[in-house]
mmCIF file of C-alpha atoms in Angstrom:
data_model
loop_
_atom_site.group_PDB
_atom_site.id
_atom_site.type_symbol
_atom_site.label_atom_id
_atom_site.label_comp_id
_atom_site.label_asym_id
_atom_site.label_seq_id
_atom_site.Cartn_x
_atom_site.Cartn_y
_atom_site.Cartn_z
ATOM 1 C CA UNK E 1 -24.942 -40.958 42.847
ATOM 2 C CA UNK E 2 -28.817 -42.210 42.546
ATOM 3 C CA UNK E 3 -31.057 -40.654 44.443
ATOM 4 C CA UNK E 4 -31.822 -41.563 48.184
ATOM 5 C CA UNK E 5 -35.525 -40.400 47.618
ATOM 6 C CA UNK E 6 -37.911 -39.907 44.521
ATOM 7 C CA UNK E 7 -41.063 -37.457 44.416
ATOM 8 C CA UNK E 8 -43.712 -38.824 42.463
ATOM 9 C CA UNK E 9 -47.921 -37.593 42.144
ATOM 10 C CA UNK E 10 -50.388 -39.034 43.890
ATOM 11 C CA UNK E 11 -54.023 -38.697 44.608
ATOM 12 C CA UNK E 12 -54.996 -39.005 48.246
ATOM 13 C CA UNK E 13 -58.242 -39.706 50.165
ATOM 14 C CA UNK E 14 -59.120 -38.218 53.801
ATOM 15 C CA UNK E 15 -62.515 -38.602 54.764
ATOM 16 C CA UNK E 16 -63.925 -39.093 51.496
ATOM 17 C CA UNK E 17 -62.333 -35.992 50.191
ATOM 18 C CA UNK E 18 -59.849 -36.610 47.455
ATOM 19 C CA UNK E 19 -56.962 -34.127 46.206
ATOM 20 C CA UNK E 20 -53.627 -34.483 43.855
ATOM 21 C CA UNK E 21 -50.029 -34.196 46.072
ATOM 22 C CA UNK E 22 -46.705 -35.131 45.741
ATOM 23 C CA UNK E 23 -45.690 -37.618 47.883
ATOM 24 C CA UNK E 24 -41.852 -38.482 48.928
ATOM 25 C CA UNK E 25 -40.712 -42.290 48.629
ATOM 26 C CA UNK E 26 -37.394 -43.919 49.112
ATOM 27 C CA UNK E 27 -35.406 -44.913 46.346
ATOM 28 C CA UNK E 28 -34.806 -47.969 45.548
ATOM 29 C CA UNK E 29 -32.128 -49.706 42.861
ATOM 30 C CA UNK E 30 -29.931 -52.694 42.196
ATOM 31 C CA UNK E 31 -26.288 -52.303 43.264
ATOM 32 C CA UNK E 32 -24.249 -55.120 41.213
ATOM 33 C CA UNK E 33 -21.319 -55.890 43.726
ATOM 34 C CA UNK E 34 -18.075 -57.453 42.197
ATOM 35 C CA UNK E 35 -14.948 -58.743 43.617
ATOM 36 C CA UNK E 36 -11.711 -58.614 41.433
ATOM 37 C CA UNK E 37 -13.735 -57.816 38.582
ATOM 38 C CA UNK E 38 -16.157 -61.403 38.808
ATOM 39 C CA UNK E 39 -20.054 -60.568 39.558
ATOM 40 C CA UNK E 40 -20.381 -61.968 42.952
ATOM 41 C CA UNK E 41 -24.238 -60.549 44.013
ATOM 42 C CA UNK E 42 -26.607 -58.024 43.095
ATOM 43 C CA UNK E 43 -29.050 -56.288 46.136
ATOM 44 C CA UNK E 44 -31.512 -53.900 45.792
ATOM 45 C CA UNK E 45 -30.975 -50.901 48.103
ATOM 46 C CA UNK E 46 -31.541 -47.366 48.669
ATOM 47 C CA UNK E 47 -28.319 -45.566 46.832
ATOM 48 C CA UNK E 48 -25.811 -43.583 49.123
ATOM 49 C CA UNK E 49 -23.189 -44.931 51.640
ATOM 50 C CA UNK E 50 -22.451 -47.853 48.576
ATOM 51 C CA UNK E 51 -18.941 -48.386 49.801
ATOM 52 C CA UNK E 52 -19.918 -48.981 53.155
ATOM 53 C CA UNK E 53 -22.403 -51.467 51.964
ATOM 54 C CA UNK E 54 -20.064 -53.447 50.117
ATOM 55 C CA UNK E 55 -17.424 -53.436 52.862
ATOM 56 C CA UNK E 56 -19.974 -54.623 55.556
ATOM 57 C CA UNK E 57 -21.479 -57.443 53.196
ATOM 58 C CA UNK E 58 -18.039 -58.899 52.531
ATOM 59 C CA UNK E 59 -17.475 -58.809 56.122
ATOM 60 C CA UNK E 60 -20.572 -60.627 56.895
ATOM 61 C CA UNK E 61 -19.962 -62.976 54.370
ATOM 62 C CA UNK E 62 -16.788 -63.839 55.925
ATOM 63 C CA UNK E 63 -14.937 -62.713 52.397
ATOM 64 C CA UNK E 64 -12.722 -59.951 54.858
ATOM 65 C CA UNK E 65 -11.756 -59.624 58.271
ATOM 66 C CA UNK E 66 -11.110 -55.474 58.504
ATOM 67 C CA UNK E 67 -9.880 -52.606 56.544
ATOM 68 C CA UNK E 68 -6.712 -54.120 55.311
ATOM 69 C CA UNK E 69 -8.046 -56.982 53.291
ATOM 70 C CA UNK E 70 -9.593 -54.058 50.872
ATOM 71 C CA UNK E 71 -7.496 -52.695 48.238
ATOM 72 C CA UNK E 72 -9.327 -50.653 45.893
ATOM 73 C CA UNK E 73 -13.300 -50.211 45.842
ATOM 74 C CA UNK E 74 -14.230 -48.235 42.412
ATOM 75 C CA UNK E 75 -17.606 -47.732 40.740
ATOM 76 C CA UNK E 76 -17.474 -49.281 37.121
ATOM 77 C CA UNK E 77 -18.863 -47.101 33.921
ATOM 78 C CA UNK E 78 -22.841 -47.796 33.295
ATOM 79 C CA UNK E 79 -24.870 -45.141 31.886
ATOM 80 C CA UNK E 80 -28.753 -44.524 31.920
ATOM 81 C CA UNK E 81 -31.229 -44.068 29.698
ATOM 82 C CA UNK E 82 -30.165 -39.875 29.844
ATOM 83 C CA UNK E 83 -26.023 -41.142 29.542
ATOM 84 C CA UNK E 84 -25.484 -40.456 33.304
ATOM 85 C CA UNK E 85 -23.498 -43.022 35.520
ATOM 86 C CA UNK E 86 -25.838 -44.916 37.419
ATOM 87 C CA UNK E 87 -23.277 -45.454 40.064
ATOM 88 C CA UNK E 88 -25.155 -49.291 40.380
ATOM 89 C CA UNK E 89 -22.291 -51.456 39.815
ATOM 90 C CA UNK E 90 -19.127 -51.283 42.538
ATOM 91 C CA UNK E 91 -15.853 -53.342 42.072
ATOM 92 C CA UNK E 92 -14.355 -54.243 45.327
ATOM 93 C CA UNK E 93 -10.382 -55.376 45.061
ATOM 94 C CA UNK E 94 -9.013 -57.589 47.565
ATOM 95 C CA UNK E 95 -5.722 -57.051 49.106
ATOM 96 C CA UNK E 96 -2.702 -59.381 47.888
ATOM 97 C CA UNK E 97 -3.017 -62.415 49.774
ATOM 98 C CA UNK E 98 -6.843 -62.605 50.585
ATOM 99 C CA UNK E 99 -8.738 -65.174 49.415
ATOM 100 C CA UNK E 100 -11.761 -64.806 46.781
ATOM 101 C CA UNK E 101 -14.872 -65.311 48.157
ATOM 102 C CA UNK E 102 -16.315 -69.207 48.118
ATOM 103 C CA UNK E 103 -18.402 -70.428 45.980
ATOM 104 C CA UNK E 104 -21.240 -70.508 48.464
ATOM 105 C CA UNK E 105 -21.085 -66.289 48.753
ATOM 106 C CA UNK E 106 -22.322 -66.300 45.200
ATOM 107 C CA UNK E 107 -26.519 -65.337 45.248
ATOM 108 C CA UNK E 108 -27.743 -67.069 42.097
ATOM 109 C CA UNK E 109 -30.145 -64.425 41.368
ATOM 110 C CA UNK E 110 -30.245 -61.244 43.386
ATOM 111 C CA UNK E 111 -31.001 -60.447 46.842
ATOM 112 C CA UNK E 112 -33.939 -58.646 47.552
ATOM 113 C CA UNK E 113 -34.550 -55.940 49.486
ATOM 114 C CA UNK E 114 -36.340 -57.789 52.517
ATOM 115 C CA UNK E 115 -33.921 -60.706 52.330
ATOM 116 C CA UNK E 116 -30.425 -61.061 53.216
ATOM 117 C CA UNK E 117 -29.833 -65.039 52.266
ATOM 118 C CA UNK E 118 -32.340 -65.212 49.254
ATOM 119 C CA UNK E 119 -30.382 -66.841 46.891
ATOM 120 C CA UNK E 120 -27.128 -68.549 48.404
ATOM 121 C CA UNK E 121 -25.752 -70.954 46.297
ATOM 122 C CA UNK E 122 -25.303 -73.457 48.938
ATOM 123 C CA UNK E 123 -27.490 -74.125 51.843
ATOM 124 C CA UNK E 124 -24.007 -75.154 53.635
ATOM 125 C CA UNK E 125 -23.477 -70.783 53.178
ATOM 126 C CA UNK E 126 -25.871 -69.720 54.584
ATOM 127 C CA UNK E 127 -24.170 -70.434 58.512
ATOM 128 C CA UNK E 128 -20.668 -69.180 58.770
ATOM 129 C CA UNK E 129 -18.235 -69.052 61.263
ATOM 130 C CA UNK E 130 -16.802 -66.289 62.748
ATOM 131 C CA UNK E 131 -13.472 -64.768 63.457
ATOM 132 C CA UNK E 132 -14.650 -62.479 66.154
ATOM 133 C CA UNK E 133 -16.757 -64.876 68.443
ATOM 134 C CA UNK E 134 -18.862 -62.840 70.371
ATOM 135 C CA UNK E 135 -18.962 -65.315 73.261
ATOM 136 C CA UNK E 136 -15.696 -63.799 74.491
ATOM 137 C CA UNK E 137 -17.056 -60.503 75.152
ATOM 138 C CA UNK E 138 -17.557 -59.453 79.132
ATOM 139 C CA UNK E 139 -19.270 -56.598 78.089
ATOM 140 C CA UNK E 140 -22.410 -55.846 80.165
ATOM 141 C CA UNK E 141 -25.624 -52.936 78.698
ATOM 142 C CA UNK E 142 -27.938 -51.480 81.424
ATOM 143 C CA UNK E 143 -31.462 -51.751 80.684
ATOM 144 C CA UNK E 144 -32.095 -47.933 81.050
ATOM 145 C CA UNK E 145 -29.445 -47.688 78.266
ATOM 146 C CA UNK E 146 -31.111 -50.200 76.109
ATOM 147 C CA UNK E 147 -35.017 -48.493 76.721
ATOM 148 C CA UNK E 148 -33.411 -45.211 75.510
ATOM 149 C CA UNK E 149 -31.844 -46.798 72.033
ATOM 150 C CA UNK E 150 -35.282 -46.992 69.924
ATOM 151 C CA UNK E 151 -35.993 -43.134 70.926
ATOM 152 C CA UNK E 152 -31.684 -42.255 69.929
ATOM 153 C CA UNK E 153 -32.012 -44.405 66.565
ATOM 154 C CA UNK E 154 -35.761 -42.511 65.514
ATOM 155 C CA UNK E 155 -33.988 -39.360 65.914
ATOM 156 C CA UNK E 156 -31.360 -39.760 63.059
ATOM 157 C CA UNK E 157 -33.720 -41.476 60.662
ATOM 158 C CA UNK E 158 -33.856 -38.432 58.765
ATOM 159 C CA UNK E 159 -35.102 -40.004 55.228
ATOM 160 C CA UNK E 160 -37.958 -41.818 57.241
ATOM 161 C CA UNK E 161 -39.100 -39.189 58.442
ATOM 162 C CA UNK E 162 -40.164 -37.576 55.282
ATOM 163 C CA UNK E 163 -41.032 -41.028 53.618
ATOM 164 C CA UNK E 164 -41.906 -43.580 56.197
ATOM 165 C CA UNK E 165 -40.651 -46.324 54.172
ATOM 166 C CA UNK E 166 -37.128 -47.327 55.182
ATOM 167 C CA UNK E 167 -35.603 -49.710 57.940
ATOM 168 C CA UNK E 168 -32.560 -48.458 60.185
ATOM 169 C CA UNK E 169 -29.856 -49.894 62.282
ATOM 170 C CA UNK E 170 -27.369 -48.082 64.188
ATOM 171 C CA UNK E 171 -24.255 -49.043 66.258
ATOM 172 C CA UNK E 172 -24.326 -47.393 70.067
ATOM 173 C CA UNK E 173 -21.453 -48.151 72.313
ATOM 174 C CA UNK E 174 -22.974 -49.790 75.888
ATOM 175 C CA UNK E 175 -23.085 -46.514 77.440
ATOM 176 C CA UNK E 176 -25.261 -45.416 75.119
ATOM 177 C CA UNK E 177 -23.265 -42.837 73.033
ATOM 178 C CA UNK E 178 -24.259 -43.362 68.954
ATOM 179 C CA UNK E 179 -21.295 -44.678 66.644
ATOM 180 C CA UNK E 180 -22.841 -44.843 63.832
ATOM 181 C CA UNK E 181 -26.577 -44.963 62.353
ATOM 182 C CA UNK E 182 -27.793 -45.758 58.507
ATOM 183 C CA UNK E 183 -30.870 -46.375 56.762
ATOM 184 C CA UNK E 184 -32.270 -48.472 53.545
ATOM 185 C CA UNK E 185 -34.875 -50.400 52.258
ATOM 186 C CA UNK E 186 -33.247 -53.559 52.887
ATOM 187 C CA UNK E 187 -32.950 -54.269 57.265
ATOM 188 C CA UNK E 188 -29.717 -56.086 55.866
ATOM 189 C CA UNK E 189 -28.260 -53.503 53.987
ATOM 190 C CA UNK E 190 -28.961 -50.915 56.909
ATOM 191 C CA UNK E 191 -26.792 -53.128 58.802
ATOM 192 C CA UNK E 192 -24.294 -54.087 56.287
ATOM 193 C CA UNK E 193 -23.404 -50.497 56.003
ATOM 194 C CA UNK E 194 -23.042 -49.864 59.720
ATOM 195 C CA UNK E 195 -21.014 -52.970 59.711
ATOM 196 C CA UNK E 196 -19.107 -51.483 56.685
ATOM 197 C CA UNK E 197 -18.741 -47.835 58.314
ATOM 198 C CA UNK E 198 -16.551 -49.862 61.463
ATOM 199 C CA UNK E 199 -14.614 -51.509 58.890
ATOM 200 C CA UNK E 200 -13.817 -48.281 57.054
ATOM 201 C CA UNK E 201 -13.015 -46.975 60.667
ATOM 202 C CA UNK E 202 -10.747 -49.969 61.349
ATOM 203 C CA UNK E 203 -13.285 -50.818 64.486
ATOM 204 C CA UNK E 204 -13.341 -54.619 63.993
ATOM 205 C CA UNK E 205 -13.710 -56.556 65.865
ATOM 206 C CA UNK E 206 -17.175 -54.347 67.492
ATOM 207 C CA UNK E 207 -16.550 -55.471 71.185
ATOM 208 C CA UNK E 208 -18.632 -53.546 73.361
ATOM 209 C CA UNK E 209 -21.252 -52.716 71.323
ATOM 210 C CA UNK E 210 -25.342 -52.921 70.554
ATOM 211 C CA UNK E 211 -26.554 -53.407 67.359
ATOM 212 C CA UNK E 212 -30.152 -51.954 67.897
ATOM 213 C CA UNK E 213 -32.425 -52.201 64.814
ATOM 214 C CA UNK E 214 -35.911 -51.099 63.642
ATOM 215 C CA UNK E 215 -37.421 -54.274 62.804
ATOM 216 C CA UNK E 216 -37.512 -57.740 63.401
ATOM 217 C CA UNK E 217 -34.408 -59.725 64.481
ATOM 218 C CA UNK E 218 -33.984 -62.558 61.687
ATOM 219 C CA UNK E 219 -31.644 -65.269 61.074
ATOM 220 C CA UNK E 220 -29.222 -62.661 58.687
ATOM 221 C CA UNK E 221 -29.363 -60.024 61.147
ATOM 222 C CA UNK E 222 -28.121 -62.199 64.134
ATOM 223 C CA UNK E 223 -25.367 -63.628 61.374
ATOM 224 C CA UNK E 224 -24.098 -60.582 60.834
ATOM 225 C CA UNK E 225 -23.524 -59.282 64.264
ATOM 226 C CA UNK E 226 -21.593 -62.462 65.014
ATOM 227 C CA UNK E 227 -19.523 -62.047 61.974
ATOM 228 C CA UNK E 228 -18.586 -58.793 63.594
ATOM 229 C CA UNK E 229 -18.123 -59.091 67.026
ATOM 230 C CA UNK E 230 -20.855 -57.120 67.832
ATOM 231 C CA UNK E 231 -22.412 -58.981 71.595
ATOM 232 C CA UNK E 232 -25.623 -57.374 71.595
ATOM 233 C CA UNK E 233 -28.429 -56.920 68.949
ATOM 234 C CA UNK E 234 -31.606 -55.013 69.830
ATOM 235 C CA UNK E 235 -34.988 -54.866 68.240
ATOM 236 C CA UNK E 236 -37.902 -53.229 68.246
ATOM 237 C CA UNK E 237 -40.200 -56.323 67.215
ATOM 238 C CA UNK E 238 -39.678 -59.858 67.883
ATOM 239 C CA UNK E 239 -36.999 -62.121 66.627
ATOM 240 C CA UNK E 240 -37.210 -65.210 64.842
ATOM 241 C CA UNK E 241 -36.734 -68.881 66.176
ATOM 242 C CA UNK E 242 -33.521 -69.324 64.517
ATOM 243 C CA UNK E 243 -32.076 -66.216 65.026
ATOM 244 C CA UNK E 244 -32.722 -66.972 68.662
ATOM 245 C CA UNK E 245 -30.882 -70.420 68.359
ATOM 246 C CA UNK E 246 -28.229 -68.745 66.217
ATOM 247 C CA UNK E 247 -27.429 -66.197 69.207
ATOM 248 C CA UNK E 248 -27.778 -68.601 71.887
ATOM 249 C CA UNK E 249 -24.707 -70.500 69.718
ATOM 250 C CA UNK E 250 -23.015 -67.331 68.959
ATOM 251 C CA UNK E 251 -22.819 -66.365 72.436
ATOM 252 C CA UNK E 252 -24.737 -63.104 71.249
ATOM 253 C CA UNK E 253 -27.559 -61.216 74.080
ATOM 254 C CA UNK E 254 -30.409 -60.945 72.098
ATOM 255 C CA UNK E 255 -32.837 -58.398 72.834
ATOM 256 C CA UNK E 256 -36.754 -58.320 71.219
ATOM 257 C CA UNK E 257 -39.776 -56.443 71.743
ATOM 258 C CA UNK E 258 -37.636 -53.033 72.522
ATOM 259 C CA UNK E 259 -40.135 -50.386 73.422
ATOM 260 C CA UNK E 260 -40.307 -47.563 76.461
ATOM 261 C CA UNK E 261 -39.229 -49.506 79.279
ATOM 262 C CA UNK E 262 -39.932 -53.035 78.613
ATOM 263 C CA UNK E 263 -37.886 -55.396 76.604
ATOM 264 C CA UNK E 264 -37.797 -59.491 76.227
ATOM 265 C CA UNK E 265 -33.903 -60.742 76.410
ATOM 266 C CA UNK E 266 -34.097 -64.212 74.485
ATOM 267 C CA UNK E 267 -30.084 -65.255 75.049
ATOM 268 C CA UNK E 268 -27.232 -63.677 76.897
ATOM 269 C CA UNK E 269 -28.870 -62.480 79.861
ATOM 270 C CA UNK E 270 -26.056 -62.167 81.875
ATOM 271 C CA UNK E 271 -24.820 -58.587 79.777
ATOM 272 C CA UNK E 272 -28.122 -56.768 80.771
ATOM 273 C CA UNK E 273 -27.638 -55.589 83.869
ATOM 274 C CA UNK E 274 -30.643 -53.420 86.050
#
C-alpha cells in the first residue's frame, strides 16, 4: 500500500535565521478506479482506506445502492519504478443484476484532488437523483451537539496533525457519538470513504446522521450526502450558492460557518433544535 505520508528536506526560515529539516507531507497519488474491468475514473488521493473510497464514489455516483450490489473489489498488478505494486489501480465487480455505470459517471480526464465533478462527461451527470431522499428524515441535531463536532473531528485527524495538509470528514450520529472519521487530500474523497466505510458496514441508507466536514460545503459535497441519506452536513467554512440550492431541494439541513458556539443554518432549520 502507498504511503499515507512522505518525508522530504527542506530549508526553513524563522526570523531571518535559516536551517535544513525534514518536513512531513501527505501523500498524494492517482487511484485508477474500474468497474467490471472498463476504466471508469482516475482521482488523485492520499493512499489507504482505497476500498472504502471506491465503494463510497460508486455510491455517490448513483452506480450502487449498499453492500450487496458489490461483488468483488481487487487491486490489479502495476509495478513501480523499484517492481513493487503500486496498489493505484482497484477493480470494483458489480453484483449479477446491477447495472454498469452510465455513460455520464465516466470523468474524461481525471479528477483532481480539490474537485469532485471535474471532468463529467455530461453536464446532465453532474445532478443525480437519489434513492435515499433525505427529505424523509424526522431526525432533529441540538446545537450544543453540532458546536462540539469541529473540536470531536480535530481530534482524530491524526495525519494532519503531523502534516497540516489534508481535509477530513467524519460521520457522528445526532447525539454526537463518532461513526466514522477519514482523511485525504481530496474534501471528496474524505467523504467518499466515510460514505464507503457505511456501505461496507451495510449502514445505508445514513438516517440520523451529520456529515460534519473541515472545509467548505460545495456543490459535490451536498451531492453526496443526498445520495446517502445522510440529513445533515456541517462545515467549518461557508458553503457555496449551489450547494445551498441543492440542499434546500434535497431536503438536506445545511450547516456553515461551524466554529465554538456559533453556526449559520442555510436550509433545514427545523432539525436544529436549541
Amino acid at each position: 500500500m502507498g504511503r499515507v505520508t512522505v518525508r522530504r528536506p527542506v530549508v526553513a526560515y524563522a526570523r531571518r535565521e535559516r536551517r535544513s529539516k525534514i518536513d512531513t507531507l501527505a501523500a498524494e497519488e492517482p487511484l485508477e478506479l474500474r468497474v467490471n474491468g472498463k476504466a471508469l475514473a482516475v482521482t488523485m488521493r492520499t493512499p489507504g482506506k482505497d476500498v472504502e473510497l471506491a465503494h463510497g464514489f460508486l455510491l455517490s455516483e448513483g452506480v450502487i445502492g449498499g453492500l450487496s450490489d458489490i461483488a468483488v473489489a481487487r487491486f490489479c498488478e502495476g509495478a513501480g519504478p523499484d517492481g513493487v505494486n503500486t496498489y493505484n489501480v482497484l477493480d470494483i465487480t458489480l453484483a449479477d443484476g446491477v447495472a454498469p455505470p452510465d455513460a455520464g459517471v465516466e470523468r474524461n480526464f481525471y479528477t483532481t484532488s480539490s474537485c469532485g465533478v471535474c471532468g463529467k462527461a455530461a453536464l446532465d451527470a453532474v445532478k443525480l437523483k437519489t434513492r435515499f431522499p433525505p427529505a424523509a428524515d424526522t431526525s432533529t441535531v441540538d446545537v450544543d451537539v453540532l458546536a462540539a463536532l469541529p473540536d470531536a473531528l480535530r481530534e482524530r485527524q491524526k495525519v494532519f496533525a503531523s502534516t497540516g495538509g489534508l481535509h477530513a470528514a467524519g460521520l457522528f450520529t445526532t447525539s454526537g457519538d463518532a461513526l466514522v472519521v477519514r482523511e485525504d487530500v481530496g474534501r471528496h474523497n474524505a467523504v467518499d470513504k466515510v460514505l464507503g466505510r457505511a456501505v461496507l458496514d451495510d449502514r445505508v441508507p445514513l438516517a440520523g446522521t451529520v456529515l460534519m466536514v473541515s472545509g467548505r460545503a460545495s456543490f459535490e459535497l451536498v451531492q453526496k450526502a443526498a445520495m446517502a441519506g445522510v440529513p445533515v452536513l456541517a462545515a467549518v467554512s461557508a458553503p457555496s450558492s449551489l450547494a445551498a440550492d441543492l440542499a434546500e431541494e434535497q431536503g438536506v439541513t445545511l450547516v456553515g460557518f461551524l466554529r465554538g458556539d456559533s453556526m449559520n443554518v442555510y436550509t433545514g432549520a427545523e432539525r436544529v433544535v436549541p
